[in-house]
CSV table of C-alpha atoms and ligand atoms in Angstrom, one decimal:
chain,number,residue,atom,x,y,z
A,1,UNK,CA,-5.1,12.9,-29.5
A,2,UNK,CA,-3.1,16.0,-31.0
A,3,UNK,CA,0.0,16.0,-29.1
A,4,UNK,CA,2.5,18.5,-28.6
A,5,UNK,CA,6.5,17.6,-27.1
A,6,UNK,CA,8.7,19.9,-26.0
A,7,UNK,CA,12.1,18.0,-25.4
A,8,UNK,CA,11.3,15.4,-28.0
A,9,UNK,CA,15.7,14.8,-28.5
A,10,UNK,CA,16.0,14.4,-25.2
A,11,UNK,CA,16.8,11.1,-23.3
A,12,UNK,CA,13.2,10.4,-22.7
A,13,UNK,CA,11.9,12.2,-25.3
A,14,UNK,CA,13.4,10.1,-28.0
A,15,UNK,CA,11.9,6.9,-26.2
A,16,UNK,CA,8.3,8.9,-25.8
A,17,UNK,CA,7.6,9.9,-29.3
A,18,UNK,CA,7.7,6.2,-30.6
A,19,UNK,CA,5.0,5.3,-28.0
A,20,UNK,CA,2.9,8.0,-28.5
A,21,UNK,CA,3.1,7.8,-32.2
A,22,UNK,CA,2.1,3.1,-31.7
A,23,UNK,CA,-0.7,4.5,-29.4
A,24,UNK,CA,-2.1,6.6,-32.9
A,25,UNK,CA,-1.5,10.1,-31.3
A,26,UNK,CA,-0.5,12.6,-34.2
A,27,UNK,CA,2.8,13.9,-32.2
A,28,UNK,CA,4.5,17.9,-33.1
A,29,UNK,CA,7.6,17.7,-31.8
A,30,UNK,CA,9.5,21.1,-30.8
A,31,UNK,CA,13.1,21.0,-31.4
A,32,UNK,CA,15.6,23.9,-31.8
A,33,UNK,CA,17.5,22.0,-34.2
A,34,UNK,CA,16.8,18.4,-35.1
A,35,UNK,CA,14.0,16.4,-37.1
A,36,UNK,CA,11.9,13.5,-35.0
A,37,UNK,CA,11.1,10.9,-36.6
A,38,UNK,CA,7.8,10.2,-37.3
A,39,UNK,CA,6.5,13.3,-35.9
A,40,UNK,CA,5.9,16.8,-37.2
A,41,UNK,CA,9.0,18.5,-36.0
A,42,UNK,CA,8.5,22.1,-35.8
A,43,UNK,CA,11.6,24.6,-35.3
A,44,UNK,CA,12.3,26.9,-32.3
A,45,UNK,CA,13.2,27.8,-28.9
A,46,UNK,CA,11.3,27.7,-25.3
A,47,UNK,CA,12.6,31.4,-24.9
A,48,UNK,CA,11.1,32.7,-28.0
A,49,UNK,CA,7.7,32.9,-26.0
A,50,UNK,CA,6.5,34.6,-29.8
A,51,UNK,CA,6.7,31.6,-31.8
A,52,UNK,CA,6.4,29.1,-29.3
A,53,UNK,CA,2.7,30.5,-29.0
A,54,UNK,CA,2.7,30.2,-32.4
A,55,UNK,CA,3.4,26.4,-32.9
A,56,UNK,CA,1.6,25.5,-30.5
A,57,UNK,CA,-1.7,27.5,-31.8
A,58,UNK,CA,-0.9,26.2,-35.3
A,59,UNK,CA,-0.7,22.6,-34.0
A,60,UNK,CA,-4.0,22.9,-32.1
A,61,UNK,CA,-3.1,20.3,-29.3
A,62,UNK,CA,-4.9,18.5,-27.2
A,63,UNK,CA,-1.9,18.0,-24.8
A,64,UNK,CA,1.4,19.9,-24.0
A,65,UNK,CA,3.9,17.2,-23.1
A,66,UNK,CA,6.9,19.1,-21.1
A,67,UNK,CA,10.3,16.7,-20.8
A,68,UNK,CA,12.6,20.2,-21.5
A,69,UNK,CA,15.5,20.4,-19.5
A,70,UNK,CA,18.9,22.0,-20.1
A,71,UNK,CA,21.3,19.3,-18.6
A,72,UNK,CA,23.6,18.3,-21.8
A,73,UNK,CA,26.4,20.5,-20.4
A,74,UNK,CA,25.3,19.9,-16.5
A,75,UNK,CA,24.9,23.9,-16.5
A,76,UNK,CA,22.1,23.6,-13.2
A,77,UNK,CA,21.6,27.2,-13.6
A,78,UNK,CA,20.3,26.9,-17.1
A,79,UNK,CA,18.2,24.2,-16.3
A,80,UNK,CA,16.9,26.0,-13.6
A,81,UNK,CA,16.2,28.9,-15.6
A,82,UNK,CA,14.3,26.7,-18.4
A,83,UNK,CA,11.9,25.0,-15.4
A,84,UNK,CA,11.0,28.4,-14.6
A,85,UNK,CA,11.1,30.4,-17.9
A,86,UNK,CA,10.6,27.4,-20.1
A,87,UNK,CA,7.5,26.1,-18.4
A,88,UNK,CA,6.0,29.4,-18.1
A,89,UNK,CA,6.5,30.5,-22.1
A,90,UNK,CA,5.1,26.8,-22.6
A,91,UNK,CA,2.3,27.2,-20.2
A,92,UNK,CA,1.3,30.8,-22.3
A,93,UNK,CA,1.2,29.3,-25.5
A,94,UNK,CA,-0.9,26.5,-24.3
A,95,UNK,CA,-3.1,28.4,-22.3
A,96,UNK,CA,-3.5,30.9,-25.5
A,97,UNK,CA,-4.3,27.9,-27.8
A,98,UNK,CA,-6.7,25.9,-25.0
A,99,UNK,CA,-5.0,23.0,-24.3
A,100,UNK,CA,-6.5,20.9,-22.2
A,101,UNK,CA,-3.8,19.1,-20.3
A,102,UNK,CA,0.1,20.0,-19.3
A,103,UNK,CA,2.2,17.0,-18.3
A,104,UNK,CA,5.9,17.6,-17.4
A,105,UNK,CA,9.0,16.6,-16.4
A,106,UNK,CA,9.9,17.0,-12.4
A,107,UNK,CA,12.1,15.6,-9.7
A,108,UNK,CA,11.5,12.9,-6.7
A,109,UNK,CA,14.0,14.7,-4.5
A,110,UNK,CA,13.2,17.5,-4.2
A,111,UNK,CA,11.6,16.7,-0.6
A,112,UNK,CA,11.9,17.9,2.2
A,113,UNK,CA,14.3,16.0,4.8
A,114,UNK,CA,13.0,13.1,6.5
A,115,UNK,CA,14.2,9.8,7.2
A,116,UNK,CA,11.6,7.5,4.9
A,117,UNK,CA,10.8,7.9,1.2
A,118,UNK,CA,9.0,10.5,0.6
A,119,UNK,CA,5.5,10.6,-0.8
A,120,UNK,CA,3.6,13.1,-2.9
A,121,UNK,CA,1.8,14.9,-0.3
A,122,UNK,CA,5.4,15.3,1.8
A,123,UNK,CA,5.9,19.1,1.6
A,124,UNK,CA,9.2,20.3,-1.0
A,125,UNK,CA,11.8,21.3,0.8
A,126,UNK,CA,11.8,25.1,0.5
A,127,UNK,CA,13.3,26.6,3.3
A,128,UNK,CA,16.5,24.6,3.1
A,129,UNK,CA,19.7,26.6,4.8
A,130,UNK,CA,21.4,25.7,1.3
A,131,UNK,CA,21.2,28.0,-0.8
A,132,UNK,CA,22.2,26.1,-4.3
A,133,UNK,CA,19.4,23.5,-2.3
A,134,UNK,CA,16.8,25.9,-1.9
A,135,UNK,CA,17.0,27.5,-5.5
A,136,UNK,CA,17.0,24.0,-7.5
A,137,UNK,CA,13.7,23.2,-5.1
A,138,UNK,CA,12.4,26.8,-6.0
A,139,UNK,CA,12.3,26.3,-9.6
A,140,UNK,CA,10.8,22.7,-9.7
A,141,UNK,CA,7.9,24.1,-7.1
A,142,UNK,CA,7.7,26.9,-9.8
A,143,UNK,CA,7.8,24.7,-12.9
A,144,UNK,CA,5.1,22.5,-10.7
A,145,UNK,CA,3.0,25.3,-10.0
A,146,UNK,CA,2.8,26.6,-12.9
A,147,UNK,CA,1.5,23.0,-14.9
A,148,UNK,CA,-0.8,23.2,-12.1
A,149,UNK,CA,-2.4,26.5,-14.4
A,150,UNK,CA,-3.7,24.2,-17.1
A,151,UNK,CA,-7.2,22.5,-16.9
A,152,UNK,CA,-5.8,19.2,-16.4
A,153,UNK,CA,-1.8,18.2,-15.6
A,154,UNK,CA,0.8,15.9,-14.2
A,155,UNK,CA,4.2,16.7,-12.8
A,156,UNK,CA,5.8,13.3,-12.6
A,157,UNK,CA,8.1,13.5,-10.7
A,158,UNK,CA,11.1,11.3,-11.9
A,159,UNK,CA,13.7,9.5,-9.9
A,160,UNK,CA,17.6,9.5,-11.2
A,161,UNK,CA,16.9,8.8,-14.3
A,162,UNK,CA,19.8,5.7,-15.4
A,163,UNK,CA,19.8,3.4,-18.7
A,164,UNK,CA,21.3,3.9,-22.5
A,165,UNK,CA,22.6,7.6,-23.1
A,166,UNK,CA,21.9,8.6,-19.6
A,167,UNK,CA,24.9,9.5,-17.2
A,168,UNK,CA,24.6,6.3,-15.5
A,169,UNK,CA,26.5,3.8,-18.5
A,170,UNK,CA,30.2,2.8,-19.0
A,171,UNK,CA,31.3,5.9,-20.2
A,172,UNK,CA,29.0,8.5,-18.7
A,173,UNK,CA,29.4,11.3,-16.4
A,174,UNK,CA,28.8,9.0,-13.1
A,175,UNK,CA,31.0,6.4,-14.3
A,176,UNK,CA,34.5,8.5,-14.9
A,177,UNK,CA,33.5,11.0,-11.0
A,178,UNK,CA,34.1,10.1,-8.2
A,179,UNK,CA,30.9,8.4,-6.7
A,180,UNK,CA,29.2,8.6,-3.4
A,181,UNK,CA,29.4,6.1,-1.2
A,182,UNK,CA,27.9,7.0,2.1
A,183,UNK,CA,24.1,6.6,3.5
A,184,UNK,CA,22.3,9.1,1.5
A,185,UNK,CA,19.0,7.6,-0.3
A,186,UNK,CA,18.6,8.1,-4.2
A,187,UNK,CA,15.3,6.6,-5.9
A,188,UNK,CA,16.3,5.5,-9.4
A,189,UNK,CA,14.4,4.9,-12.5
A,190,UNK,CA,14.9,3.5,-15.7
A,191,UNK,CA,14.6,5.4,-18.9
A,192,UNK,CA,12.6,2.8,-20.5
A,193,UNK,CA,9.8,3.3,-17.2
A,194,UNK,CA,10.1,6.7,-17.7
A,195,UNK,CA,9.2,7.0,-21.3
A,196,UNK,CA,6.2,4.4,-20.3
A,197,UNK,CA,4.7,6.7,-17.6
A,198,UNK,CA,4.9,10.1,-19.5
A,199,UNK,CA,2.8,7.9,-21.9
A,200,UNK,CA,0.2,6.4,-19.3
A,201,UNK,CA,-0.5,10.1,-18.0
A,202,UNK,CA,-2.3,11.0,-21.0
A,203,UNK,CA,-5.3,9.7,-18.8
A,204,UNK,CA,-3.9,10.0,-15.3
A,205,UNK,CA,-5.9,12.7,-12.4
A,206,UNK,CA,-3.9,15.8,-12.5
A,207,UNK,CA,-1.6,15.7,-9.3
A,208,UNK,CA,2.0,15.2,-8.8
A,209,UNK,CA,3.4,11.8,-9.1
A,210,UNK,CA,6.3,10.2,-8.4
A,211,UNK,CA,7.8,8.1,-11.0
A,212,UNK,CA,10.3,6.1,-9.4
A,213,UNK,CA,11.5,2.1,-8.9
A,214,UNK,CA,10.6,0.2,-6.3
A,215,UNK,CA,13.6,-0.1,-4.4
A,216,UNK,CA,15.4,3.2,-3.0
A,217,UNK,CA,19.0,2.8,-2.2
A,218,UNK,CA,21.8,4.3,-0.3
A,219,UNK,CA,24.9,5.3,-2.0
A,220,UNK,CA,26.8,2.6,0.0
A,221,UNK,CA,24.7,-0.3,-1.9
A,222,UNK,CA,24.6,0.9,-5.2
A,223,UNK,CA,27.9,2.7,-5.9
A,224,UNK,CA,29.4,-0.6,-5.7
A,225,UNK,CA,27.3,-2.7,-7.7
A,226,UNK,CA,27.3,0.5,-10.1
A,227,UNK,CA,31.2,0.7,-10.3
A,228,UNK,CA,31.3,-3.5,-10.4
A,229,UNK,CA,28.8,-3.1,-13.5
A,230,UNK,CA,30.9,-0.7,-15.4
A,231,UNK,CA,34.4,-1.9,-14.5
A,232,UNK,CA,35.3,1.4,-12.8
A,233,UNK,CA,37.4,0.9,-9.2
A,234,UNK,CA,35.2,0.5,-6.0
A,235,UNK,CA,34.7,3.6,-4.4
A,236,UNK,CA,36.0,3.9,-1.0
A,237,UNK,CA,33.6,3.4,1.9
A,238,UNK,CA,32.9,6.9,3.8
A,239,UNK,CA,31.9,7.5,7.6
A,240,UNK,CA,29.9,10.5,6.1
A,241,UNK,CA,26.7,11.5,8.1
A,242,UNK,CA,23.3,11.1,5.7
A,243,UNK,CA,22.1,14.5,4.1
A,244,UNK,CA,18.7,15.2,5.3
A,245,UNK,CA,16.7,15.2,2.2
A,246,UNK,CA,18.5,12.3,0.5
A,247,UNK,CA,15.8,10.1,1.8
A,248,UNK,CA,14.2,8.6,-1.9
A,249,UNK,CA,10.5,8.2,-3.0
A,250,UNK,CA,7.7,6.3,-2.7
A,251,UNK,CA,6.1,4.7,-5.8
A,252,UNK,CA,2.5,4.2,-4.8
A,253,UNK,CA,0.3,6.7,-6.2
A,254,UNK,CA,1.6,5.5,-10.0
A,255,UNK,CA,1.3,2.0,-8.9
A,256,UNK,CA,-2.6,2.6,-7.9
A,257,UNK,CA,-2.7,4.1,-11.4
A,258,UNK,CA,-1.7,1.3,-13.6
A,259,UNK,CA,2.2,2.3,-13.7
A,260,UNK,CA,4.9,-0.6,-13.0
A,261,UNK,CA,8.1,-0.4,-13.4
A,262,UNK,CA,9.2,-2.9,-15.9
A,263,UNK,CA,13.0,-2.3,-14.0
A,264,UNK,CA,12.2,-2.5,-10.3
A,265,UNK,CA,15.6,-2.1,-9.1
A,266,UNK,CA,18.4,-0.5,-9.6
A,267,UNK,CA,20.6,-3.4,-8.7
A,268,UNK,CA,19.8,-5.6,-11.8
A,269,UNK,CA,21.6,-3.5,-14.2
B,301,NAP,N1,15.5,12.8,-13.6
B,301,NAP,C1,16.8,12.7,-14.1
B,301,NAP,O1,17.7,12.1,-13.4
B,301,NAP,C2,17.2,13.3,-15.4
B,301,NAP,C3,16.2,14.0,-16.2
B,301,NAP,C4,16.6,14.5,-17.4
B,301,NAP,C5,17.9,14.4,-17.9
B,301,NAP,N2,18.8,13.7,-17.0
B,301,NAP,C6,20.2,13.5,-17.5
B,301,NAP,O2,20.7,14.6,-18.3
B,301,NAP,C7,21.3,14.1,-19.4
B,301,NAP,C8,21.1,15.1,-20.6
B,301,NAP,O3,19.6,15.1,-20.9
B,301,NAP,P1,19.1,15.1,-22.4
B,301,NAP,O4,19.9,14.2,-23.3
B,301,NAP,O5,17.6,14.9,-22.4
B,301,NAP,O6,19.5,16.6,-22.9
B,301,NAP,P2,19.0,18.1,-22.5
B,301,NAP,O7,20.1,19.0,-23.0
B,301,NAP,O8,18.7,18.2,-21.1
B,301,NAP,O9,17.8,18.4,-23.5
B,301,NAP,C9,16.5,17.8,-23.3
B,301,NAP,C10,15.5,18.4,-24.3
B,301,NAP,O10,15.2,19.7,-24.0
B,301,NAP,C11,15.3,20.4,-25.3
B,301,NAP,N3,15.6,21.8,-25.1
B,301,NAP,C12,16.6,22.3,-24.2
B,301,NAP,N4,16.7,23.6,-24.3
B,301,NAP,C13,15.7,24.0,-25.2
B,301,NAP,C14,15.2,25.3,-25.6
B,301,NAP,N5,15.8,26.4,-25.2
B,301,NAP,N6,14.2,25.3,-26.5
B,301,NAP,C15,13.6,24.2,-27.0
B,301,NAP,N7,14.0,22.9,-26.5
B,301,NAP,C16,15.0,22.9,-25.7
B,301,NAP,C17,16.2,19.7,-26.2
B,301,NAP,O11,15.9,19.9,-27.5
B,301,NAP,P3,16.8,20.4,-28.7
B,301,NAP,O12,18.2,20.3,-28.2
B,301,NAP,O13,16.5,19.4,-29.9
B,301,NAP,O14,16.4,21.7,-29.1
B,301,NAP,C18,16.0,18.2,-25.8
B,301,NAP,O15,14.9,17.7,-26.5
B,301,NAP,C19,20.8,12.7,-19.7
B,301,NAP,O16,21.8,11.9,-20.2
B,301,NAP,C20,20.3,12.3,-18.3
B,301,NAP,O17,21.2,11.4,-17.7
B,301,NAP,C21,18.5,13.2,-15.8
């Protein structure tokens, strides 16, 4: 297949390209400043909507692959901004060329509250009293519905993404914060599974799925064995009540599609 990536530098991207490029795709690779090797890297930005359509009529894809964010400097307006903006100047341009199939990057927690993982057809949790809540959900709903536009799609939807160069390592951002350490529920994921599944949804029924591990874990269990892992000081055990939503996800759906997390737990890193 013709493949076009948007976010091929990223954390996942930079895994992603090398599989798609063993599995014989022929891989254009957008990037607003760096080469990718192996791939055709072409030059530009998600908010010049005029070039983009450009690229991505001139590489004639069969599928748009999606893993933009905007999360180097943790600016969550900005990455809001590119899953709304971003996805729709990507969903143009590939709508304007005829591509067949969208697949992007989205979130397994952006649920609403409940006290057992979440599957996919658990409703997002719009109508949150948070504000800052409500507007993250907004723009992943947006950034899922418009994917949803193209013939054929996939939002996975990825847990907390941990592994080499992701905020979860010795020196990352989790590492040198404060951590959690109360009863709220995070799904994690590895950034080797994640790479892996992006991959496997070349073929996968358009639908949301959730691309998470198999084990989801409150901030009590895994802050510890996090800390313990990269010699940082215990966190201090809180009396804090759960936050609704924090509640993890379900992994079924990509199982019953061939997908297994290769990293099934958090725990063993
Ligand atoms: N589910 C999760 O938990 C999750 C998901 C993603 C990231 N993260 C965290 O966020 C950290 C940073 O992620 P990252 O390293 O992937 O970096 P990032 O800054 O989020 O960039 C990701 C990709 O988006 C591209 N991009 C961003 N803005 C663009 C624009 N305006 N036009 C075209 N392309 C654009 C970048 O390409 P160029 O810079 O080459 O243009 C890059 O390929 C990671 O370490 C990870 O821990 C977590």
């Amino acid at each position: 297949m013709r493949i076009f990536i948007a976010g091929a530098t990223g954390v996942i991207g930079r895994r992603l390209v090398p599989l798609l490029l063993a599995q014989g795709h022929q891989v254009t690779a957008l990037s607003r400043r760096s080469q990718v090797p192996g791939a055709e890297t072409v030059l530009g930005d998600v908010y010049d909507p005029t070039r983009l359509r450009e690229l991505v009529a001139q590489a004639r894809p069969d599928v748009l692959m999606h893993q933009l964010t905007d999360l180097t400097s943790r600016d969550f307006a900005a990455n809001g901004r590119i899953r709304r903006e971003g996805t729709r100047n990507l969903m143009d341009a590939a709508l304007a060329a005829g591509v067949r199939r969208v697949i992007s990057q989205s979130i397994a927690w952006a649920y609403e509250p409940g006290t057992t993982p979440a599957d996919e057809s658990t409703p997002l949790d719009l109508h949150s009293p948070d504000e800052y809540r409500r507007t993250t959900v907004e723009a992943v709903a947006t950034l899922e519905e418009i994917t949803a536009e193209a013939p054929e799609w996939v939002a996975l939807r990825y847990g907390m993404l941990y592994g080499p160069e992701t905020w979860y390592t010795k020196n990352g951002l989790m590492a040198t914060s404060p951590l959690p350490t109360g009863p709220d529920v995070t799904s994690f994921l590895h950034i080797e599974d994640a790479a892996h599944a992006a991959a496997a949804a070349l073929t996968w029924p358009s639908g949301p799925v959730n691309i998470v591990d198999d084990e989801p874990l409150a901030a009590s269990v895994w802050a510890p064995a996090f800390a313990a892992s990269v010699g940082a000081p215990p966190p201090q055990p809180a009396d804090s009540p759960r936050t609704p939503w924090a509640r993890g996800a379900t992994n079924g759906r990509a199982r019953n599609l061939g997908w297994r997390p290769a990293h099934p737990t958090f725990l063993d890193t």
